[in-house]
């Protein structure tokens, strides 16, 4: 700060001393006006005659750069720098303002600290804002009037808006532009174009400020539909929807068919699996039953189809045998021998084994006749044919079981019954 104050006081001291010393110099060429976009550079030149001592640059009345002939440029800010050029006619200092801001707009002055020896110019810093049209495409029917809105936001100064159609400017009477103040010293603009299109066309909104090399633009395509074209588009749209619907229904049908096939295949697989499972269960049950029958046969023996319980035999056969007439002389067994046994009249034939049981089991309904009576007894009797076959096979068993005499009596008895 102290250094800056010294730099300010130094020109004042020199201003009072130099005229008395006889030094005299002047500004040959001063700076010129400049218009730049915010963020860019601004340059100003000032040329003084030979013999100059000091040159000061001021922005809106504030010193920003001092150049001394003996020392060169004394910079106080990075945004303000200079480039110096020396020629035979004099000395030129170029002030460069970097990253210009909207606040830099104003008076730029070059001074030699002598009376009436200063020149100035004006700097205009402008801001390029945004420009847009809400709809990029509009469809207009025949004899329909439409309003197209173009909006510019954040400009400095407010832009000049014009309209073009198919590379031709539209008369200003067909659109209205309104400007408004924005924030931070910026401006907004709104332009409304009213027209009744007769054909398809491209409309362009242009926004321009001095600092722009070319205007900023926004476009909109207006599609004009007459009755014929409208009907064509309607029919075309209807056909498109029909095609889309057909494709969708086809896809849905294919998907449903695939689902049905999958369900049928799944059911068949489950049914086949269930049938196989039931067959396995039946096989296992049959095996268990077969194994159980085998164990029962091994434990109890095979079922004897010819076995008759003793009670049944005694109740059904004993009366028939005792009611037979007297035997012929062939029956020589003593009466005492027939009744001395403590066992029943007919011995327990089960002791004679399977062959005797088979003999007693062979029964059919046949009439029994005697020599002394013609009465027929319809009771259970032995089948003579099968009895003879079994009897012949049981000979040795009967002999060993009942003895020779009883065996002979039984044989005669059955022989007599067969007559």
Coordinates of C-alpha atoms in Angstrom, one line a residue:
X1 CA 0.0 0.0 0.0
X2 CA 2.8 2.4 0.9
X3 CA 4.5 1.6 -2.4
X4 CA 1.3 2.4 -4.3
X5 CA 1.0 5.8 -2.5
X6 CA 4.6 6.6 -3.4
X7 CA 3.8 5.8 -7.1
X8 CA 0.8 8.2 -7.0
X9 CA 2.8 11.0 -5.3
X10 CA 5.7 10.6 -7.7
X11 CA 3.8 11.8 -10.8
X12 CA 2.5 14.8 -8.9
X13 CA 6.0 15.9 -7.8
X14 CA 7.3 15.4 -11.3
X15 CA 4.4 17.4 -12.7
X16 CA 5.4 20.4 -10.6
X17 CA 9.1 20.1 -11.3
X18 CA 9.3 19.3 -15.0
X19 CA 7.8 22.5 -16.4
X20 CA 10.3 24.5 -14.4
X21 CA 13.1 22.4 -15.7
X22 CA 12.0 23.1 -19.3
X23 CA 10.9 19.5 -20.3
X24 CA 8.0 19.6 -22.8
X25 CA 6.3 16.5 -24.4
X26 CA 2.8 15.6 -25.6
X27 CA 0.5 12.7 -26.5
X28 CA 0.6 11.9 -30.2
X29 CA -2.2 9.2 -30.3
X30 CA -4.6 8.3 -27.6
X31 CA -6.7 5.2 -27.0
X32 CA -9.8 4.3 -29.0
X33 CA -13.1 2.9 -28.0
X34 CA -13.4 -0.9 -27.6
X35 CA -16.3 -3.3 -27.2
X36 CA -15.6 -6.8 -26.0
X37 CA -17.5 -9.8 -24.6
X38 CA -17.2 -10.5 -20.9
X39 CA -14.2 -12.8 -20.2
X40 CA -12.1 -11.7 -23.1
X41 CA -9.2 -9.2 -23.4
X42 CA -9.4 -5.5 -24.1
X43 CA -6.4 -3.5 -25.5
X44 CA -5.8 0.2 -25.5
X45 CA -2.7 2.1 -27.0
X46 CA -1.3 5.5 -26.1
X47 CA 1.7 7.1 -28.0
X48 CA 3.8 10.0 -26.5
X49 CA 6.5 12.1 -28.1
X50 CA 10.3 11.8 -27.3
X51 CA 11.3 13.2 -24.0
X52 CA 8.4 11.7 -22.0
X53 CA 9.0 10.9 -18.4
X54 CA 5.9 9.3 -17.0
X55 CA 2.6 7.8 -18.4
X56 CA -0.4 6.8 -16.2
X57 CA -3.4 4.5 -17.2
X58 CA -6.7 5.2 -15.4
X59 CA -9.9 3.1 -15.5
X60 CA -13.0 5.0 -14.6
X61 CA -10.7 7.6 -12.9
X62 CA -8.7 5.0 -10.9
X63 CA -5.0 4.5 -11.7
X64 CA -4.4 0.9 -12.8
X65 CA -0.9 1.1 -14.4
X66 CA 2.1 3.5 -14.3
X67 CA 4.9 3.5 -16.9
X68 CA 8.2 5.4 -16.1
X69 CA 10.8 6.1 -18.8
X70 CA 13.6 5.2 -16.4
X71 CA 12.0 2.1 -14.8
X72 CA 9.4 0.7 -17.2
X73 CA 5.9 -0.5 -16.2
X74 CA 4.8 -0.6 -12.6
X75 CA 1.9 -3.1 -12.4
X76 CA -0.4 -3.2 -9.4
X77 CA -2.8 -6.0 -10.6
X78 CA -2.6 -9.1 -12.6
X79 CA -5.6 -8.1 -14.7
X80 CA -3.9 -4.9 -15.9
X81 CA -0.6 -5.4 -17.8
X82 CA 1.2 -3.5 -20.6
X83 CA 3.5 -3.9 -23.6
X84 CA 5.8 -1.1 -24.6
X85 CA 7.1 -0.2 -28.1
X86 CA 9.8 2.5 -28.8
X87 CA 10.3 4.1 -32.2
X88 CA 12.1 7.2 -33.7
X89 CA 8.9 9.2 -33.4
X90 CA 8.1 8.4 -29.8
X91 CA 7.0 5.8 -27.2
X92 CA 3.9 3.6 -27.3
X93 CA 2.4 1.9 -24.3
X94 CA -0.4 -0.8 -24.8
X95 CA -2.7 -1.4 -21.8
X96 CA -4.1 -5.0 -21.7
X97 CA -7.1 -5.7 -19.5
X98 CA -7.5 -9.5 -19.0
X99 CA -10.7 -11.4 -18.2
X100 CA -12.9 -8.3 -18.7
X101 CA -15.9 -8.0 -16.5
X102 CA -19.1 -6.1 -16.8
X103 CA -17.9 -3.6 -14.1
X104 CA -14.9 -2.7 -16.4
X105 CA -17.1 -0.9 -18.7
X106 CA -16.5 2.9 -18.7
X107 CA -13.8 5.5 -19.4
X108 CA -10.2 4.4 -20.0
X109 CA -7.7 7.3 -19.8
X110 CA -4.0 7.8 -20.8
X111 CA -2.3 10.8 -18.9
X112 CA 1.2 12.3 -18.9
X113 CA 0.5 14.4 -15.9
X114 CA 0.8 17.6 -17.8
X115 CA -2.0 20.2 -18.2
X116 CA -4.4 19.2 -21.0
X117 CA -2.2 16.2 -21.9
X118 CA -4.5 13.3 -21.5
X119 CA -6.6 11.2 -23.9
X120 CA -9.4 8.8 -23.1
X121 CA -11.7 6.2 -24.7
X122 CA -14.6 4.0 -23.6
X123 CA -14.8 0.3 -22.9
X124 CA -18.0 -1.6 -23.4
X125 CA -18.1 -5.1 -21.9
X126 CA -21.1 -7.1 -23.1
X127 CA -22.6 -10.4 -22.0
X128 CA -23.8 -13.1 -24.4
X129 CA -26.9 -14.7 -22.8
X130 CA -29.1 -17.6 -23.9
X131 CA -31.7 -17.8 -26.7
X132 CA -34.3 -20.5 -27.2
X133 CA -37.7 -21.4 -28.7
X134 CA -39.8 -23.8 -26.6
X135 CA -40.9 -26.1 -29.4
X136 CA -38.4 -27.2 -32.1
X137 CA -41.2 -28.6 -34.3
X138 CA -44.8 -27.3 -34.8
X139 CA -47.6 -28.9 -36.9
X140 CA -50.0 -26.4 -38.4
X141 CA -53.3 -27.2 -40.2
X142 CA -54.6 -25.2 -43.1
X143 CA -55.8 -21.7 -42.4
X144 CA -54.5 -21.9 -38.8
X145 CA -52.7 -19.0 -37.2
X146 CA -49.9 -19.7 -34.7
X147 CA -47.7 -17.7 -32.3
X148 CA -44.1 -18.6 -31.9
X149 CA -42.2 -17.3 -28.9
X150 CA -38.5 -16.6 -28.9
X151 CA -36.9 -15.8 -25.5
X152 CA -33.5 -14.2 -24.7
X153 CA -32.2 -14.3 -21.1
X154 CA -29.2 -12.8 -19.3
X155 CA -27.9 -10.4 -21.9
X156 CA -26.0 -7.1 -21.6
X157 CA -27.1 -5.0 -23.2
X158 CA -30.6 -6.2 -24.3
X159 CA -30.2 -8.0 -27.7
X160 CA -31.7 -6.9 -31.0
X161 CA -34.1 -9.7 -32.1
X162 CA -35.1 -10.4 -35.7
X163 CA -36.8 -13.2 -37.5
X164 CA -36.0 -15.0 -40.7
X165 CA -37.9 -17.6 -42.8
X166 CA -36.2 -19.7 -45.4
X167 CA -33.1 -17.3 -45.3
X168 CA -35.3 -14.2 -45.7
X169 CA -36.0 -11.6 -43.1
X170 CA -39.5 -11.3 -41.8
X171 CA -41.1 -7.9 -41.7
X172 CA -40.9 -6.3 -38.2
X173 CA -44.6 -5.7 -38.2
X174 CA -45.3 -9.4 -37.9
X175 CA -43.6 -9.8 -34.5
X176 CA -43.4 -7.9 -31.2
X177 CA -40.3 -7.7 -29.0
X178 CA -40.4 -6.8 -25.3
X179 CA -37.3 -6.1 -23.1
X180 CA -37.1 -6.3 -19.3
X181 CA -34.4 -5.8 -16.7
X182 CA -32.8 -8.9 -15.2
X183 CA -30.6 -9.4 -12.2
X184 CA -26.9 -8.3 -11.9
X185 CA -27.3 -5.6 -14.5
X186 CA -28.4 -8.1 -17.2
X187 CA -31.4 -7.8 -19.6
X188 CA -34.0 -10.1 -21.0
X189 CA -36.0 -10.0 -24.2
X190 CA -39.2 -11.7 -25.5
X191 CA -40.2 -11.8 -29.1
X192 CA -43.6 -13.2 -30.4
X193 CA -44.1 -14.0 -34.1
X194 CA -47.6 -14.4 -35.4
X195 CA -48.2 -16.0 -38.8
X196 CA -50.5 -18.1 -40.9
X197 CA -48.3 -20.6 -42.8
X198 CA -49.2 -21.7 -46.3
X199 CA -46.4 -24.2 -46.6
X200 CA -43.8 -26.0 -44.5
X201 CA -41.0 -23.7 -43.5
X202 CA -38.1 -23.2 -41.1
X203 CA -38.3 -20.1 -38.9
X204 CA -35.1 -18.6 -37.3
X205 CA -34.9 -16.2 -34.3
X206 CA -31.8 -14.1 -34.3
X207 CA -30.3 -12.2 -31.3
X208 CA -27.4 -9.8 -31.9
X209 CA -25.2 -7.4 -29.8
X210 CA -22.2 -5.4 -31.0
X211 CA -19.6 -7.7 -29.4
X212 CA -20.8 -10.8 -31.2
X213 CA -19.1 -11.6 -34.4
X214 CA -22.3 -13.4 -35.6
X215 CA -25.8 -13.3 -34.2
X216 CA -27.0 -16.1 -31.9
X217 CA -29.9 -18.1 -33.4
X218 CA -32.7 -20.6 -32.5
X219 CA -34.8 -22.4 -35.1
X220 CA -38.2 -24.0 -35.3
X221 CA -39.7 -26.2 -38.1
X222 CA -43.3 -25.5 -39.0
X223 CA -45.0 -28.4 -40.7
X224 CA -48.0 -27.4 -42.8
X225 CA -50.8 -29.9 -43.2
X226 CA -53.6 -29.5 -45.8
X227 CA -56.7 -31.8 -45.8
X228 CA -55.1 -34.2 -48.3
X229 CA -51.9 -34.6 -46.3
X230 CA -53.8 -34.8 -43.1
X231 CA -55.9 -37.7 -44.4
X232 CA -52.8 -39.3 -45.6
X233 CA -51.1 -39.1 -42.3
X234 CA -54.3 -40.3 -40.6
X235 CA -54.6 -43.3 -42.8
X236 CA -50.9 -44.0 -42.4
X237 CA -51.1 -43.7 -38.7
X238 CA -54.1 -46.0 -38.6
X239 CA -52.2 -48.6 -40.8
X240 CA -49.2 -48.3 -38.5
X241 CA -51.4 -49.0 -35.4
X242 CA -53.0 -52.0 -37.1
X243 CA -49.6 -53.4 -37.9
X244 CA -48.3 -52.8 -34.4
X245 CA -51.5 -54.4 -32.9
X246 CA -51.1 -57.5 -35.2
X247 CA -47.5 -57.9 -34.2
X248 CA -48.3 -57.6 -30.5
X249 CA -51.2 -60.1 -30.7
X250 CA -49.0 -62.5 -32.6
X251 CA -46.3 -62.3 -30.0
X252 CA -48.9 -62.8 -27.2
X253 CA -50.4 -65.8 -29.0
X254 CA -47.0 -67.4 -29.4
X255 CA -46.2 -66.8 -25.8
X256 CA -49.5 -68.4 -24.7
X257 CA -48.9 -71.4 -27.0
X258 CA -45.5 -71.9 -25.5
X259 CA -46.9 -71.7 -22.0
X260 CA -49.7 -74.3 -22.8
X261 CA -47.2 -76.7 -24.4
X262 CA -44.9 -76.3 -21.3
X263 CA -47.9 -77.0 -19.0
X264 CA -49.0 -80.1 -21.0
X265 CA -45.4 -81.5 -21.1
X266 CA -45.1 -80.8 -17.4
X267 CA -48.4 -82.6 -16.6
X268 CA -47.4 -85.6 -18.7
X269 CA -44.0 -85.8 -17.0
X270 CA -45.7 -85.7 -13.6
X271 CA -48.2 -88.3 -14.6
X272 CA -45.6 -90.6 -16.0
X273 CA -43.5 -90.1 -12.9
X274 CA -46.5 -90.8 -10.7
X275 CA -47.4 -94.0 -12.6
X276 CA -43.8 -95.2 -12.4
X277 CA -43.9 -94.5 -8.7
X278 CA -47.1 -96.5 -8.2
X279 CA -45.7 -99.4 -10.2
X280 CA -42.6 -99.3 -8.0
X281 CA -44.9 -99.3 -4.9
X282 CA -46.8 -102.3 -6.3
X283 CA -43.6 -104.2 -7.1
X284 CA -42.3 -103.5 -3.6
X285 CA -45.7 -104.6 -2.1
X286 CA -45.7 -107.8 -4.3
X287 CA -42.1 -108.6 -3.2
X288 CA -43.0 -108.1 0.4
X289 CA -46.1 -110.3 0.1
X290 CA -44.1 -112.9 -1.8
X291 CA -41.4 -112.9 0.8
X292 CA -44.1 -113.0 3.6
X293 CA -45.7 -116.1 2.0
X294 CA -42.4 -117.8 1.6
X295 CA -41.6 -117.2 5.3
X296 CA -45.1 -118.5 6.3
X297 CA -44.5 -121.7 4.2
X298 CA -41.2 -122.2 5.7
X299 CA -42.6 -121.6 9.2
X300 CA -46.0 -123.5 8.9
X301 CA -45.6 -125.6 5.8
X302 CA -47.7 -125.5 2.7
X303 CA -51.5 -125.4 2.9
X304 CA -52.9 -128.9 2.9
X305 CA -55.9 -128.8 0.6
X306 CA -57.0 -132.3 1.5
X307 CA -57.1 -131.7 5.3
X308 CA -60.5 -132.2 7.0
X309 CA -60.9 -131.4 10.7
X310 CA -61.6 -134.4 12.9
X311 CA -64.8 -133.0 14.3
X312 CA -66.2 -132.5 10.8
X313 CA -65.2 -136.0 9.8
X314 CA -66.7 -137.6 12.9
X315 CA -70.0 -135.8 12.5
X316 CA -70.5 -136.3 8.8
X317 CA -68.9 -139.7 8.2
X318 CA -69.4 -141.7 11.3
X319 CA -73.2 -142.1 10.9
X320 CA -72.8 -143.2 7.3
X321 CA -70.3 -145.9 8.2
X322 CA -72.1 -147.2 11.2
X323 CA -75.3 -147.5 9.2
X324 CA -73.8 -149.9 6.7
X325 CA -75.2 -153.4 6.6
X326 CA -73.2 -156.4 8.0
X327 CA -70.0 -157.1 6.1
X328 CA -69.5 -160.2 4.2
X329 CA -67.3 -163.0 5.4
X330 CA -64.3 -160.9 4.2
X331 CA -64.6 -158.8 7.4
X332 CA -62.9 -161.2 9.9
X333 CA -61.8 -158.6 12.4
X334 CA -63.1 -159.7 15.9
X335 CA -65.5 -157.4 17.6
X336 CA -63.3 -157.2 20.7
X337 CA -60.5 -156.0 18.5
X338 CA -62.6 -153.2 17.1
X339 CA -63.7 -151.9 20.5
X340 CA -60.6 -152.5 22.7
X341 CA -58.9 -149.3 21.5
X342 CA -59.4 -146.3 23.6
X343 CA -59.3 -144.0 20.6
X344 CA -62.5 -143.0 18.6
X345 CA -64.1 -145.5 16.3
X346 CA -62.1 -144.1 13.4
X347 CA -58.5 -143.3 14.5
X348 CA -57.0 -139.8 14.2
X349 CA -55.9 -140.0 10.6
X350 CA -54.0 -136.8 10.7
X351 CA -51.2 -139.0 12.1
X352 CA -50.9 -140.7 8.8
X353 CA -49.6 -137.6 7.0
X354 CA -50.5 -135.6 4.0
X355 CA -51.6 -138.6 1.8
X356 CA -54.4 -139.7 4.2
X357 CA -55.6 -136.1 4.5
X358 CA -55.8 -135.9 0.7
X359 CA -57.7 -139.1 0.7
X360 CA -60.3 -137.8 3.1
X361 CA -60.6 -134.4 1.3
X362 CA -61.7 -135.8 -2.1
X363 CA -65.5 -135.5 -1.7
X364 CA -68.4 -135.1 -4.0
X365 CA -72.1 -135.5 -3.7
X366 CA -72.9 -139.1 -4.8
X367 CA -75.5 -141.6 -3.7
X368 CA -74.5 -144.5 -1.5
X369 CA -76.4 -147.8 -1.9
X370 CA -76.4 -151.0 0.2
X371 CA -77.3 -154.6 -0.8
X372 CA -80.1 -154.9 1.7
X373 CA -81.8 -151.4 1.1
X374 CA -82.7 -149.4 -1.9
X375 CA -82.8 -146.1 0.0
X376 CA -80.4 -143.4 -1.3
X377 CA -78.5 -141.3 1.2
X378 CA -77.6 -137.8 -0.2
X379 CA -74.7 -137.0 1.9
X380 CA -71.1 -136.2 1.4
X381 CA -69.1 -139.1 0.0
X382 CA -65.8 -139.8 -1.4
X383 CA -65.2 -139.7 -5.1
X384 CA -64.5 -143.3 -5.9
X385 CA -62.4 -142.7 -8.9
X386 CA -60.1 -140.2 -7.2
X387 CA -60.2 -142.3 -4.0
X388 CA -58.9 -145.4 -5.7
X389 CA -56.0 -143.4 -7.2
X390 CA -55.1 -141.8 -3.9
X391 CA -55.8 -145.1 -2.0
X392 CA -53.3 -147.0 -4.2
X393 CA -50.7 -144.3 -3.4
X394 CA -51.4 -144.4 0.3
X395 CA -51.2 -148.2 0.7
X396 CA -48.0 -148.4 2.6
X397 CA -49.0 -145.4 4.8
X398 CA -52.4 -147.0 5.7
X399 CA -50.8 -150.3 6.5
X400 CA -48.3 -148.8 8.8
X401 CA -50.8 -146.5 10.4
X402 CA -53.8 -148.9 11.0
X403 CA -52.4 -152.3 10.7
X404 CA -53.0 -154.9 8.1
X405 CA -56.4 -156.0 9.3
X406 CA -58.0 -152.6 9.5
X407 CA -56.5 -151.7 6.2
X408 CA -58.1 -154.8 4.7
X409 CA -61.5 -153.8 6.2
X410 CA -61.2 -150.3 4.8
X411 CA -60.3 -151.6 1.4
X412 CA -63.3 -154.0 1.4
X413 CA -65.6 -151.3 2.7
X414 CA -64.8 -149.0 -0.2
X415 CA -64.9 -151.8 -2.6
X416 CA -68.4 -152.7 -1.3
X417 CA -69.5 -149.1 -1.6
X418 CA -68.5 -149.0 -5.2
X419 CA -70.9 -151.9 -6.1

